PDB file of N, CA and C in Angstrom:
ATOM      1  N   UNK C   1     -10.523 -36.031  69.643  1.00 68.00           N
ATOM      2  CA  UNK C   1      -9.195 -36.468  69.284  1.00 68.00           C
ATOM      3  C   UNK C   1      -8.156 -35.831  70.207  1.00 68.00           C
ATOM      4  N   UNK C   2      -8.132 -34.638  70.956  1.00 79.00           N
ATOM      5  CA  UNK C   2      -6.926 -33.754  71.058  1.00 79.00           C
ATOM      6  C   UNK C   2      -7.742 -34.150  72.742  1.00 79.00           C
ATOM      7  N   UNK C   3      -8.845 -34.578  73.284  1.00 85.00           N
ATOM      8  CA  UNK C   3      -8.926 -35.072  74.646  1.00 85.00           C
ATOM      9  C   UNK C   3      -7.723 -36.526  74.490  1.00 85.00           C
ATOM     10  N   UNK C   4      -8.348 -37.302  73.834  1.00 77.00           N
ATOM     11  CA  UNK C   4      -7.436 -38.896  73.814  1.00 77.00           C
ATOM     12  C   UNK C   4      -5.875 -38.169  74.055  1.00 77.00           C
ATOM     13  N   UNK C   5      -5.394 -37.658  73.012  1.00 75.00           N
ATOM     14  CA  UNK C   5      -4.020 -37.505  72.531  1.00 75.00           C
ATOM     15  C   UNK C   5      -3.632 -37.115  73.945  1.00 75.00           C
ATOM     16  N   UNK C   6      -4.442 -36.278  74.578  1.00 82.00           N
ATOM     17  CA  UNK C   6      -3.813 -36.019  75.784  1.00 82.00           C
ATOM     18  C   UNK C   6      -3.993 -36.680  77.089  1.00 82.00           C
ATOM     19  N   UNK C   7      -4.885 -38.065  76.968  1.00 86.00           N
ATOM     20  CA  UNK C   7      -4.589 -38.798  78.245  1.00 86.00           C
ATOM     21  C   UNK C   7      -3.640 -39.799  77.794  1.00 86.00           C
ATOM     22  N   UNK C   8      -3.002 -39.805  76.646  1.00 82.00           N
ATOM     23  CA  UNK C   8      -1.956 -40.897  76.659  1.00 82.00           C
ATOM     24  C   UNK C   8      -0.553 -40.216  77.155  1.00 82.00           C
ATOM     25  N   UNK C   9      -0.108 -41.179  77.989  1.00 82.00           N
ATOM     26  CA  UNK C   9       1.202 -40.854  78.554  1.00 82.00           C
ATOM     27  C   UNK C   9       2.487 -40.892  77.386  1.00 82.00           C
ATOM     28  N   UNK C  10       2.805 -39.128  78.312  1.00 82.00           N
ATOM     29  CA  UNK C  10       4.383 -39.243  77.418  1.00 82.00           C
ATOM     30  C   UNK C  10       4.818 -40.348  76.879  1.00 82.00           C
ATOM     31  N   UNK C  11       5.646 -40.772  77.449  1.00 79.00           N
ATOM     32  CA  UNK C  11       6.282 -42.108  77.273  1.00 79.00           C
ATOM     33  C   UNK C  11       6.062 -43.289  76.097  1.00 79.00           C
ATOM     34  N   UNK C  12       4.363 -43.187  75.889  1.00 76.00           N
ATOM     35  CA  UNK C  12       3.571 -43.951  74.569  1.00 76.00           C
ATOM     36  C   UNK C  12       4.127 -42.994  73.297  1.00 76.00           C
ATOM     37  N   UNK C  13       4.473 -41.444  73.553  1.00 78.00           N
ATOM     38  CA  UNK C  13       3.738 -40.448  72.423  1.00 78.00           C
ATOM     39  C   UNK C  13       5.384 -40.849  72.136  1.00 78.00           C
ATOM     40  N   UNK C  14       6.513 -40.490  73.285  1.00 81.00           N
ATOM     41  CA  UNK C  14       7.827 -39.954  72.926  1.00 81.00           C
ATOM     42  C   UNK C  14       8.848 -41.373  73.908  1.00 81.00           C
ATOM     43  N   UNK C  15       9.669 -41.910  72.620  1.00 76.00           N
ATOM     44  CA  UNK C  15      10.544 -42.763  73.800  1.00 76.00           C
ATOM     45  C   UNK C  15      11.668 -42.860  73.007  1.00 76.00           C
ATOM     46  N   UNK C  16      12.986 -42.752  73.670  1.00 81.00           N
ATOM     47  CA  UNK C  16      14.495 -42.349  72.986  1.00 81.00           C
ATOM     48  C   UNK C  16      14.442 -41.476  72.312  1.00 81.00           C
ATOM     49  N   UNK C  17      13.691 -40.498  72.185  1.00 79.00           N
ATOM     50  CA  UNK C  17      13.759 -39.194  71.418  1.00 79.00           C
ATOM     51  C   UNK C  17      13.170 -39.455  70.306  1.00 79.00           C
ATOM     52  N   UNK C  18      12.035 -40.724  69.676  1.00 75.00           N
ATOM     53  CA  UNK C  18      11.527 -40.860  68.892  1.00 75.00           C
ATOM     54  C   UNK C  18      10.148 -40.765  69.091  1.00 75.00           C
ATOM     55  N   UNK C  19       9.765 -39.663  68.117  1.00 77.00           N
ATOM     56  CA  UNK C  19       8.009 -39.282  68.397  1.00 77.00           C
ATOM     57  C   UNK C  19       7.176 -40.901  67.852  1.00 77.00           C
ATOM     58  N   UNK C  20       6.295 -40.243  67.954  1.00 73.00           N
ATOM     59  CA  UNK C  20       4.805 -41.370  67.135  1.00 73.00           C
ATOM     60  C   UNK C  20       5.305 -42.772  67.655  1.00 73.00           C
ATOM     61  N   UNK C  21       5.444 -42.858  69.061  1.00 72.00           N
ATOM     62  CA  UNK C  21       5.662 -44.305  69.305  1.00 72.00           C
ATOM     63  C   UNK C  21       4.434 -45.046  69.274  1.00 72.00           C
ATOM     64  N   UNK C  22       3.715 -44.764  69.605  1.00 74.00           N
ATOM     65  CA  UNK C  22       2.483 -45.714  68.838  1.00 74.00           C
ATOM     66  C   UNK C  22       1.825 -45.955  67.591  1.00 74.00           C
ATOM     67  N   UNK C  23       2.267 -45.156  66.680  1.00 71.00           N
ATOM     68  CA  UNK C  23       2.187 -45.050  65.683  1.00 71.00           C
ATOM     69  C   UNK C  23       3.142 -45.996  64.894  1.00 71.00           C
ATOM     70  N   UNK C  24       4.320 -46.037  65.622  1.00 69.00           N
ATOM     71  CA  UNK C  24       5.054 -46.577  65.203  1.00 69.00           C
ATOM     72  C   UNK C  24       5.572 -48.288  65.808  1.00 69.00           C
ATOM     73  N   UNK C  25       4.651 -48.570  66.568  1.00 72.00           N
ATOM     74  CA  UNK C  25       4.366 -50.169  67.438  1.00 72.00           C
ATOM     75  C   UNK C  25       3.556 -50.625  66.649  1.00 72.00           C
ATOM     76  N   UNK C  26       2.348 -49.562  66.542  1.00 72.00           N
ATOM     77  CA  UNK C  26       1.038 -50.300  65.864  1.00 72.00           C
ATOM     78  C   UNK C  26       1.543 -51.423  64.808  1.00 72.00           C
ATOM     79  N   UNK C  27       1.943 -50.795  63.695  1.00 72.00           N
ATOM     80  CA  UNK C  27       2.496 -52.046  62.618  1.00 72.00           C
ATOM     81  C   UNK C  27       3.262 -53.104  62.446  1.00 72.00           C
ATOM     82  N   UNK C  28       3.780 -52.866  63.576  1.00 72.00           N
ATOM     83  CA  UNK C  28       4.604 -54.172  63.748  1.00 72.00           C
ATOM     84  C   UNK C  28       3.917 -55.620  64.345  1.00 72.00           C
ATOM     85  N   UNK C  29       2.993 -55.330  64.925  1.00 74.00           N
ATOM     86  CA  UNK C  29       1.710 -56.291  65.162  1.00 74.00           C
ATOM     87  C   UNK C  29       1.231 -56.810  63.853  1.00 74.00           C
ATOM     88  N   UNK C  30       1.092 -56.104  62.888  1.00 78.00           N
ATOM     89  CA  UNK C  30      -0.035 -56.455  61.933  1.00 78.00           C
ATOM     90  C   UNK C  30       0.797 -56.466  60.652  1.00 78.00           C
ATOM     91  N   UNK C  31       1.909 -55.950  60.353  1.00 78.00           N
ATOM     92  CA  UNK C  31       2.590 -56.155  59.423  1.00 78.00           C
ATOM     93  C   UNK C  31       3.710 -57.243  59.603  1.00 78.00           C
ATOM     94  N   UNK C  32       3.924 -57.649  58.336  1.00 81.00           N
ATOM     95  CA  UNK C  32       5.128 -58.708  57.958  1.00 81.00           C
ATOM     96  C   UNK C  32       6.559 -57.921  58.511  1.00 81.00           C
ATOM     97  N   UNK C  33       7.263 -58.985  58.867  1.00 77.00           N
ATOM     98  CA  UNK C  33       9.189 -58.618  60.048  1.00 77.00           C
ATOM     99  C   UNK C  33       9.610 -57.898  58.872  1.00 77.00           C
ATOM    100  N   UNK C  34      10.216 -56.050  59.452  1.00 77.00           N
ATOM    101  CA  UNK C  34      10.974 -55.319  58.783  1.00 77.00           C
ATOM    102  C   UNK C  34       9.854 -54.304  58.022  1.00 77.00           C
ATOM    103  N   UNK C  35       8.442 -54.760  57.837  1.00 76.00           N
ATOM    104  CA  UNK C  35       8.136 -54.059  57.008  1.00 76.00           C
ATOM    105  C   UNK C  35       7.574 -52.152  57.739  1.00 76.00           C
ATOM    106  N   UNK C  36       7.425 -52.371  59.011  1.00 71.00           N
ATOM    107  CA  UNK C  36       7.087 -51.246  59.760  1.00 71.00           C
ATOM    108  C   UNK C  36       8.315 -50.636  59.875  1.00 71.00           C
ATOM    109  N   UNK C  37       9.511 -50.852  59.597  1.00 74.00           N
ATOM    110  CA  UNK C  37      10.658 -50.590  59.922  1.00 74.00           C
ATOM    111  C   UNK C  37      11.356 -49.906  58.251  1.00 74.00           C
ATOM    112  N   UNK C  38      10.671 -49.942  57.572  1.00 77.00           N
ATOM    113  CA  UNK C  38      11.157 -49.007  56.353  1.00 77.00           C
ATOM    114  C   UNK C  38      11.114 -47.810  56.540  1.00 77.00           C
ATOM    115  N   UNK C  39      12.203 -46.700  55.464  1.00 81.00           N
ATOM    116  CA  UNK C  39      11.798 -45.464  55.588  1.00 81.00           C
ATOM    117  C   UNK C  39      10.686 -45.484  55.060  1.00 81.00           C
ATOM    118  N   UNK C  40      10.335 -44.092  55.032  1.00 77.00           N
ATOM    119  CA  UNK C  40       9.021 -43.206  54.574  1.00 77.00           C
ATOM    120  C   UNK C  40       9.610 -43.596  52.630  1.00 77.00           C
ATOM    121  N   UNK C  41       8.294 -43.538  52.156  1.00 79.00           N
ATOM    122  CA  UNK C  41       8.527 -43.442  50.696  1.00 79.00           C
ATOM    123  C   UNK C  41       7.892 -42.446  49.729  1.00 79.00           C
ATOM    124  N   UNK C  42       8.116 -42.020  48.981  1.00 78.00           N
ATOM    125  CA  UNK C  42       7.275 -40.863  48.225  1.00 78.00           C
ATOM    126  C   UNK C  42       6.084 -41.786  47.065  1.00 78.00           C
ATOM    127  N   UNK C  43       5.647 -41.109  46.424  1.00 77.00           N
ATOM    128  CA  UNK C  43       4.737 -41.470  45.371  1.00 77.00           C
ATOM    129  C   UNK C  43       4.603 -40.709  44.198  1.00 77.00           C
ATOM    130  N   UNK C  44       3.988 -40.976  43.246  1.00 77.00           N
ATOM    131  CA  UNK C  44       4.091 -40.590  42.092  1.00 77.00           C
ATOM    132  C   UNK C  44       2.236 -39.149  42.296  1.00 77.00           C
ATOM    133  N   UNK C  45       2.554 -38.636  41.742  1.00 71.00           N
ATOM    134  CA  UNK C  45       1.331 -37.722  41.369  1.00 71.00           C
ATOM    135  C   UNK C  45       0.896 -37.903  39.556  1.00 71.00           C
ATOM    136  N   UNK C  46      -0.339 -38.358  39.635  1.00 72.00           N
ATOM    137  CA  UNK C  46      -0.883 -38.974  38.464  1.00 72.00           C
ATOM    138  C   UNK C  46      -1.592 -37.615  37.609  1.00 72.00           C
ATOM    139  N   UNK C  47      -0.675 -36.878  37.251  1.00 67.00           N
ATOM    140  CA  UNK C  47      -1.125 -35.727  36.837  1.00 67.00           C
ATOM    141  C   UNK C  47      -1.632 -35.906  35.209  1.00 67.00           C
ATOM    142  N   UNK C  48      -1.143 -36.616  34.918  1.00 62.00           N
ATOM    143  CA  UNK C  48      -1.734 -37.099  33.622  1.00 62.00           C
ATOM    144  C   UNK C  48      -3.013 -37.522  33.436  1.00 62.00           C
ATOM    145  N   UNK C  49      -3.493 -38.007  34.523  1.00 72.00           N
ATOM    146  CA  UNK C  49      -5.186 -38.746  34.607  1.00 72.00           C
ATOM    147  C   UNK C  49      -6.137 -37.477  35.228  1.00 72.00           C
ATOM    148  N   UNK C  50      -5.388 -36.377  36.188  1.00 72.00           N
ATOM    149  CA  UNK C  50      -5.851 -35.519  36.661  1.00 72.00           C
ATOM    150  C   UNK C  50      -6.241 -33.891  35.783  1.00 72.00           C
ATOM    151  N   UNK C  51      -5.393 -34.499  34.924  1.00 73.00           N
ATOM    152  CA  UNK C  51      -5.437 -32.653  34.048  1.00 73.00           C
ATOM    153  C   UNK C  51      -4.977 -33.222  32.456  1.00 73.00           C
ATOM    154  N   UNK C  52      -6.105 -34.652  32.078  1.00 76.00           N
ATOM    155  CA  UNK C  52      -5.621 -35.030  30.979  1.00 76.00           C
ATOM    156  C   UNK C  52      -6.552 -33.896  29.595  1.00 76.00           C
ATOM    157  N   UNK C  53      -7.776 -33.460  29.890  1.00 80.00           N
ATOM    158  CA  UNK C  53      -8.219 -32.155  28.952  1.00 80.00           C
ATOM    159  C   UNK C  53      -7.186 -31.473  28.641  1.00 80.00           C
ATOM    160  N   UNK C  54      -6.628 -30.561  29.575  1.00 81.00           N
ATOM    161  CA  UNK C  54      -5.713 -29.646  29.449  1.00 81.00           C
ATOM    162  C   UNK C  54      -3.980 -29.950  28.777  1.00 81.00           C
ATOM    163  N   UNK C  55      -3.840 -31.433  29.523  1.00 79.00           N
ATOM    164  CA  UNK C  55      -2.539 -31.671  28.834  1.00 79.00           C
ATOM    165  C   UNK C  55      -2.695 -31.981  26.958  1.00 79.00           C
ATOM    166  N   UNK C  56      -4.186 -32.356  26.720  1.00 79.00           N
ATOM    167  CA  UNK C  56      -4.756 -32.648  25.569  1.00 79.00           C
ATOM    168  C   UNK C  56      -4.214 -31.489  24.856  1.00 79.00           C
ATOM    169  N   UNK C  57      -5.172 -30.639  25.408  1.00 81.00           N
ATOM    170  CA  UNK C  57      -5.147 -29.227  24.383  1.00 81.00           C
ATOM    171  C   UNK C  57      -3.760 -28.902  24.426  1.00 81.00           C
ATOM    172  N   UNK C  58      -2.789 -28.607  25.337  1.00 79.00           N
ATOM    173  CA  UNK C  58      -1.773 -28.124  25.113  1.00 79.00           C
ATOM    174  C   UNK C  58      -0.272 -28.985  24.434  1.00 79.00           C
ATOM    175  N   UNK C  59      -0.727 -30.133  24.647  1.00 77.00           N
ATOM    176  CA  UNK C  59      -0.074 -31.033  23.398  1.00 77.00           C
ATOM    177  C   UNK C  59      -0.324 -31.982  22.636  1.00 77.00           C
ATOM    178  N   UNK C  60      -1.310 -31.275  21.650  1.00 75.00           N
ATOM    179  CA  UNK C  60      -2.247 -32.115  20.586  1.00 75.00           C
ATOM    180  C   UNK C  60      -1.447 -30.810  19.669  1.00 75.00           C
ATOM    181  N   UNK C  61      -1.631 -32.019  18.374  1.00 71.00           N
ATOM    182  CA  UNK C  61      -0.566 -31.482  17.150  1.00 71.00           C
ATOM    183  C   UNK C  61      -1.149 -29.757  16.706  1.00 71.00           C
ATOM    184  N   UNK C  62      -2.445 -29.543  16.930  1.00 74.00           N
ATOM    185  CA  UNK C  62      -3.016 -28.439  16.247  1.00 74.00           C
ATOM    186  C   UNK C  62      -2.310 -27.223  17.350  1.00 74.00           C
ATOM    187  N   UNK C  63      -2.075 -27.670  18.424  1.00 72.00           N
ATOM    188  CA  UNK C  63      -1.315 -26.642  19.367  1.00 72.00           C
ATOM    189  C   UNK C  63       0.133 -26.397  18.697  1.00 72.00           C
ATOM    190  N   UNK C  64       0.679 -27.294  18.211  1.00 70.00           N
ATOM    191  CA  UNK C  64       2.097 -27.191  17.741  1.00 70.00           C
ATOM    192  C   UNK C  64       2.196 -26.959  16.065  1.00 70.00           C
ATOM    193  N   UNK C  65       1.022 -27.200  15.438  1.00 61.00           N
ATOM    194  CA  UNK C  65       0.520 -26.753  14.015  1.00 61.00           C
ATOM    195  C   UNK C  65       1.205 -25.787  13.585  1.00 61.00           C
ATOM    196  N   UNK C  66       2.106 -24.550  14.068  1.00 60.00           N
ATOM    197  CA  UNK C  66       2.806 -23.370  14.219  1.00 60.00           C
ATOM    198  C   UNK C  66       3.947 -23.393  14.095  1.00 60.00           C
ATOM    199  N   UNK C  67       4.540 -22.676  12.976  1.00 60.00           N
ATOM    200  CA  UNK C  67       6.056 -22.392  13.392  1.00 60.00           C
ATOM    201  C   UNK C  67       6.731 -22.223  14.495  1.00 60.00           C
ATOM    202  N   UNK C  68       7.224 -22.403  15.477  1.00 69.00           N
ATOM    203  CA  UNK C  68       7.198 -21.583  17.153  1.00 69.00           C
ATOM    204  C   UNK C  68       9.127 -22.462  17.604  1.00 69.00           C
ATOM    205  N   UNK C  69       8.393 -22.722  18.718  1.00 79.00           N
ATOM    206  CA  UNK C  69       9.304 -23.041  19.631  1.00 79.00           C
ATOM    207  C   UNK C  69      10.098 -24.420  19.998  1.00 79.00           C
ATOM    208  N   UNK C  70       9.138 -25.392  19.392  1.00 81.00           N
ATOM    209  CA  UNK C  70       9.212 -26.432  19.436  1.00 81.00           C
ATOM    210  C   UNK C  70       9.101 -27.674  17.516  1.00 81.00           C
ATOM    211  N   UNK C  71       9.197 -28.448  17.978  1.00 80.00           N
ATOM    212  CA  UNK C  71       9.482 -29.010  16.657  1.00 80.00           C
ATOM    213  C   UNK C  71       7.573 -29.865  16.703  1.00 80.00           C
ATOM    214  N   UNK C  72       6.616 -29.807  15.602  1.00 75.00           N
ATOM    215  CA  UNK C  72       5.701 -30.038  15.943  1.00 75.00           C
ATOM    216  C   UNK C  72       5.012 -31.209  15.351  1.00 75.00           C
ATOM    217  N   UNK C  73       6.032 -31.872  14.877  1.00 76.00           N
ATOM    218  CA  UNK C  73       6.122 -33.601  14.319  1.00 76.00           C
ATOM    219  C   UNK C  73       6.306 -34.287  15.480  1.00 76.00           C
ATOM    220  N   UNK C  74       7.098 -33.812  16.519  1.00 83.00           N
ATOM    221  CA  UNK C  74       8.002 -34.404  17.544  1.00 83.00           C
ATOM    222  C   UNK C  74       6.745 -34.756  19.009  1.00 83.00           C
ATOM    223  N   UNK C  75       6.507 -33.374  19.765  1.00 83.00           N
ATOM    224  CA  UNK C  75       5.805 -32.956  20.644  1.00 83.00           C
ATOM    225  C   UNK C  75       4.409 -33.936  20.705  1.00 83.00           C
ATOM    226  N   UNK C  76       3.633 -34.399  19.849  1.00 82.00           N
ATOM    227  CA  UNK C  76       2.427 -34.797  19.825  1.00 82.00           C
ATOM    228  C   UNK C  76       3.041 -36.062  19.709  1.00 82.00           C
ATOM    229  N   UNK C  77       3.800 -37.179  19.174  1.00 85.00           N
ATOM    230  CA  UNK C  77       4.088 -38.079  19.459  1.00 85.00           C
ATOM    231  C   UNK C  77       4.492 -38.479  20.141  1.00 85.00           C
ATOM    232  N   UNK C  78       5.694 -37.937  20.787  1.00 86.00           N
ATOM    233  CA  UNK C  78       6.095 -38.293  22.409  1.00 86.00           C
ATOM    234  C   UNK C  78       4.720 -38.056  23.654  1.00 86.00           C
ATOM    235  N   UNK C  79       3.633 -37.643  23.117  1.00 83.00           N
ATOM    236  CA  UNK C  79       2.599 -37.223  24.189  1.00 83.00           C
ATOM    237  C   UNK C  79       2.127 -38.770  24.067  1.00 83.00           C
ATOM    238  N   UNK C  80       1.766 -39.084  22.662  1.00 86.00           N
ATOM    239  CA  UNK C  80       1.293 -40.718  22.738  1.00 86.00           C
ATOM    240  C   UNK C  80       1.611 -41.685  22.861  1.00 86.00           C
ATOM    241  N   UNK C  81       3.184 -41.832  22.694  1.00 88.00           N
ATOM    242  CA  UNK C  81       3.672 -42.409  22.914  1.00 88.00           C
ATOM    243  C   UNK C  81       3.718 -42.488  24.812  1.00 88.00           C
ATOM    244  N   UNK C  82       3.872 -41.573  25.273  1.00 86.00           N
ATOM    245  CA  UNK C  82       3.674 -41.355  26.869  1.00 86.00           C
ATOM    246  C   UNK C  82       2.454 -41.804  27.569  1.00 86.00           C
ATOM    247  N   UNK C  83       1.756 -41.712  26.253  1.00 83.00           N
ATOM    248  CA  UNK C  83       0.364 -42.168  27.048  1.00 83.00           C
ATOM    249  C   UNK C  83       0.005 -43.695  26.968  1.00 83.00           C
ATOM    250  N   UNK C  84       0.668 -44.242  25.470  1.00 89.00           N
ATOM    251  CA  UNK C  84       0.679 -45.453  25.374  1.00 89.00           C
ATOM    252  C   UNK C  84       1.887 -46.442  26.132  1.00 89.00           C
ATOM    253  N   UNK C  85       2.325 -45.533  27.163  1.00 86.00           N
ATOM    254  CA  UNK C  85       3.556 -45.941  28.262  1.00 86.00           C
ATOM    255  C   UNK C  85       4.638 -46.672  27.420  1.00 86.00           C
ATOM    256  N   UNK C  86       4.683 -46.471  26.154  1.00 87.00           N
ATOM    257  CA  UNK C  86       5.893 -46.960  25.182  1.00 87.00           C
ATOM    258  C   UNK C  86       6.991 -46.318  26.034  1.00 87.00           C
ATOM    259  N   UNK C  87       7.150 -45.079  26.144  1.00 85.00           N
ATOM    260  CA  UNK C  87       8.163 -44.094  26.422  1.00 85.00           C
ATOM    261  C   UNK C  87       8.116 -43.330  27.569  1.00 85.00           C
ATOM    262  N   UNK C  88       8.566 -43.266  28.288  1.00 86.00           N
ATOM    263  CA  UNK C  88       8.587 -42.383  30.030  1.00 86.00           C
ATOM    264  C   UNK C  88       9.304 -41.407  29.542  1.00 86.00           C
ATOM    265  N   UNK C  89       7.781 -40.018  28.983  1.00 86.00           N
ATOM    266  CA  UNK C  89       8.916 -38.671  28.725  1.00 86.00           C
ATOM    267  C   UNK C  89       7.818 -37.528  29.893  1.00 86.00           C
ATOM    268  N   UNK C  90       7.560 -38.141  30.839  1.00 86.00           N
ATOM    269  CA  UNK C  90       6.593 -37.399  31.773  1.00 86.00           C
ATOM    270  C   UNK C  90       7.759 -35.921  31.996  1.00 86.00           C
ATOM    271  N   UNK C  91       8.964 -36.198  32.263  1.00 88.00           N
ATOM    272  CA  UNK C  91       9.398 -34.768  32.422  1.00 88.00           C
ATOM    273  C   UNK C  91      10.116 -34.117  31.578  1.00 88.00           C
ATOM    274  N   UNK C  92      10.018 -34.220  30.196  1.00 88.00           N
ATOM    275  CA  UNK C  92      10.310 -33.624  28.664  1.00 88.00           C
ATOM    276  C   UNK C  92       8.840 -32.841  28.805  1.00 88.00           C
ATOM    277  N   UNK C  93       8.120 -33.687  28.739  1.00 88.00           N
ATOM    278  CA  UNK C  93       6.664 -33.164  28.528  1.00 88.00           C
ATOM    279  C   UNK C  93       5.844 -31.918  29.919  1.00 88.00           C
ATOM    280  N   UNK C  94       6.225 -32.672  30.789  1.00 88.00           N
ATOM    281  CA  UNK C  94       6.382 -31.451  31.889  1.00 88.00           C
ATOM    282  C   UNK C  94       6.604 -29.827  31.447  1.00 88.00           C
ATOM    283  N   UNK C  95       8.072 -30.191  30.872  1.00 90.00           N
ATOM    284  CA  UNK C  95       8.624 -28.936  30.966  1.00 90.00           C
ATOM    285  C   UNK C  95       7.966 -28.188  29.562  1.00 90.00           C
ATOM    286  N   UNK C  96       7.584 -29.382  28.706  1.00 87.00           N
ATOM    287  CA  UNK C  96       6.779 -28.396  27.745  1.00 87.00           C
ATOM    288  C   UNK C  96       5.529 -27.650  27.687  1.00 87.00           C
ATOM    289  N   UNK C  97       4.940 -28.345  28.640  1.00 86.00           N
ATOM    290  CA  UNK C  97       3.464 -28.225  29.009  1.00 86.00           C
ATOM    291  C   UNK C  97       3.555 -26.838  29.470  1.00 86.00           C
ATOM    292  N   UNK C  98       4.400 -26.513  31.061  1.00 89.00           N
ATOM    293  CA  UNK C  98       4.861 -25.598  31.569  1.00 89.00           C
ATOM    294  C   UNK C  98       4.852 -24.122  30.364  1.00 89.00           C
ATOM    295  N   UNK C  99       5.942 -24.415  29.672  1.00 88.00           N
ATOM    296  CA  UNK C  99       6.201 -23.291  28.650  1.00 88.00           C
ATOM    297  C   UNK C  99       4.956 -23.173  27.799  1.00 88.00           C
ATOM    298  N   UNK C 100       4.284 -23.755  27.362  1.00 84.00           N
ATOM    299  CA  UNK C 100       3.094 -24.108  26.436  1.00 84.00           C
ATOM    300  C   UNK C 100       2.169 -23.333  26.940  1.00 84.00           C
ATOM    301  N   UNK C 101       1.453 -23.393  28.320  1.00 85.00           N
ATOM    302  CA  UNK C 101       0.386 -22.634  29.285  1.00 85.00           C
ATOM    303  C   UNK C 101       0.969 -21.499  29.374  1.00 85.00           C
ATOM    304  N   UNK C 102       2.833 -21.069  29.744  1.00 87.00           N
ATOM    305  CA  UNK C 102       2.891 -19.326  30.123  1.00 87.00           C
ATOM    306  C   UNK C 102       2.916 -18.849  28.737  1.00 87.00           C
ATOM    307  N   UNK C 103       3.329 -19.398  27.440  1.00 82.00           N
ATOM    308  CA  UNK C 103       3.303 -18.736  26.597  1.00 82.00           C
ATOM    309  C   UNK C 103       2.106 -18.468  25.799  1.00 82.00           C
ATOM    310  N   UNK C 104       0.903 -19.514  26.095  1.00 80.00           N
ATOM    311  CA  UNK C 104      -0.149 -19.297  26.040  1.00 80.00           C
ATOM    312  C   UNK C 104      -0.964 -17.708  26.100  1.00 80.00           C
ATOM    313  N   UNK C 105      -0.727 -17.801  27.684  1.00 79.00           N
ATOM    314  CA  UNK C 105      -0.859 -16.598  28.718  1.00 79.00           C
ATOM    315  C   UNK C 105      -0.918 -14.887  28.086  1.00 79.00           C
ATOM    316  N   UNK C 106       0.504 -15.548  27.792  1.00 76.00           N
ATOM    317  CA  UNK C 106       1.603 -14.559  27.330  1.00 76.00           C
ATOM    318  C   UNK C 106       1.192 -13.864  25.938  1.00 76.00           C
ATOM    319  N   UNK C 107       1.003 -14.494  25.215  1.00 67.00           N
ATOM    320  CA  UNK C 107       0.988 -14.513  23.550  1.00 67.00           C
ATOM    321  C   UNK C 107      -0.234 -13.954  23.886  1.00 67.00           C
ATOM    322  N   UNK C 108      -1.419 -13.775  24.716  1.00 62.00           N
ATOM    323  CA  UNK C 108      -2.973 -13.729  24.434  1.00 62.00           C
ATOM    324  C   UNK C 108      -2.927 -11.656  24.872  1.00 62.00           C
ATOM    325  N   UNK C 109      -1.655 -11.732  24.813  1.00 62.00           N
ATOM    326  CA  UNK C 109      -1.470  -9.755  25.996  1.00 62.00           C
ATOM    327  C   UNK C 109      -1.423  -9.239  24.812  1.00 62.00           C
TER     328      UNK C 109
END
């Protein structure tokens, strides 16, 4: 890879002060007018499908079963409801999850 990269001429790599010129030709061949020409876009991280055990345990009602910090009628329904995509509370639930694991942690000292 780093032989190629280096028999291609400047000029392919860098032109008007814009890097990845071939990188950035390539798609315009093969993609639909304008579409190589978008910014960059971000994406979602599917952390819910990735660490769904753990988000289980830490907001399933028997976790919130407790007098504590949170209201524990509330917490386990917005989780299913989140999961049954009724409700987009990915960053309510975030931030509870968060507190849920350090106080976990915490509470076990």
């Amino acid at each position: 890879m780093a032989e190629l990269s280096a028999g291609i001429l400047l000029p392919m790599k860098i032109h008007n002060g814009l890097c990845k010129q071939i990188v950035r030709r390539l798609p315009v061949r093969h993609l639909p007018t304008g579409m190589a020409e978008r910014p960059k876009a971000g994406f979602g991280v599917p952390a819910g499908e990735w660490l769904r055990d753990w988000l289980e345990d830490l907001l399933s009602k028997p976790a919130f079963g407790q007098p504590g910090f949170f209201e524990p009628a509330v917490v386990p329904g917005r989780w299913i409801n989140h999961l049954a995509r009724r409700t987009e509370y990915a960053a309510a639930l975030w931030t509870i999850l968060m507190f849920q694991a350090w106080h976990r942690g915490h509470a076990a000292r």
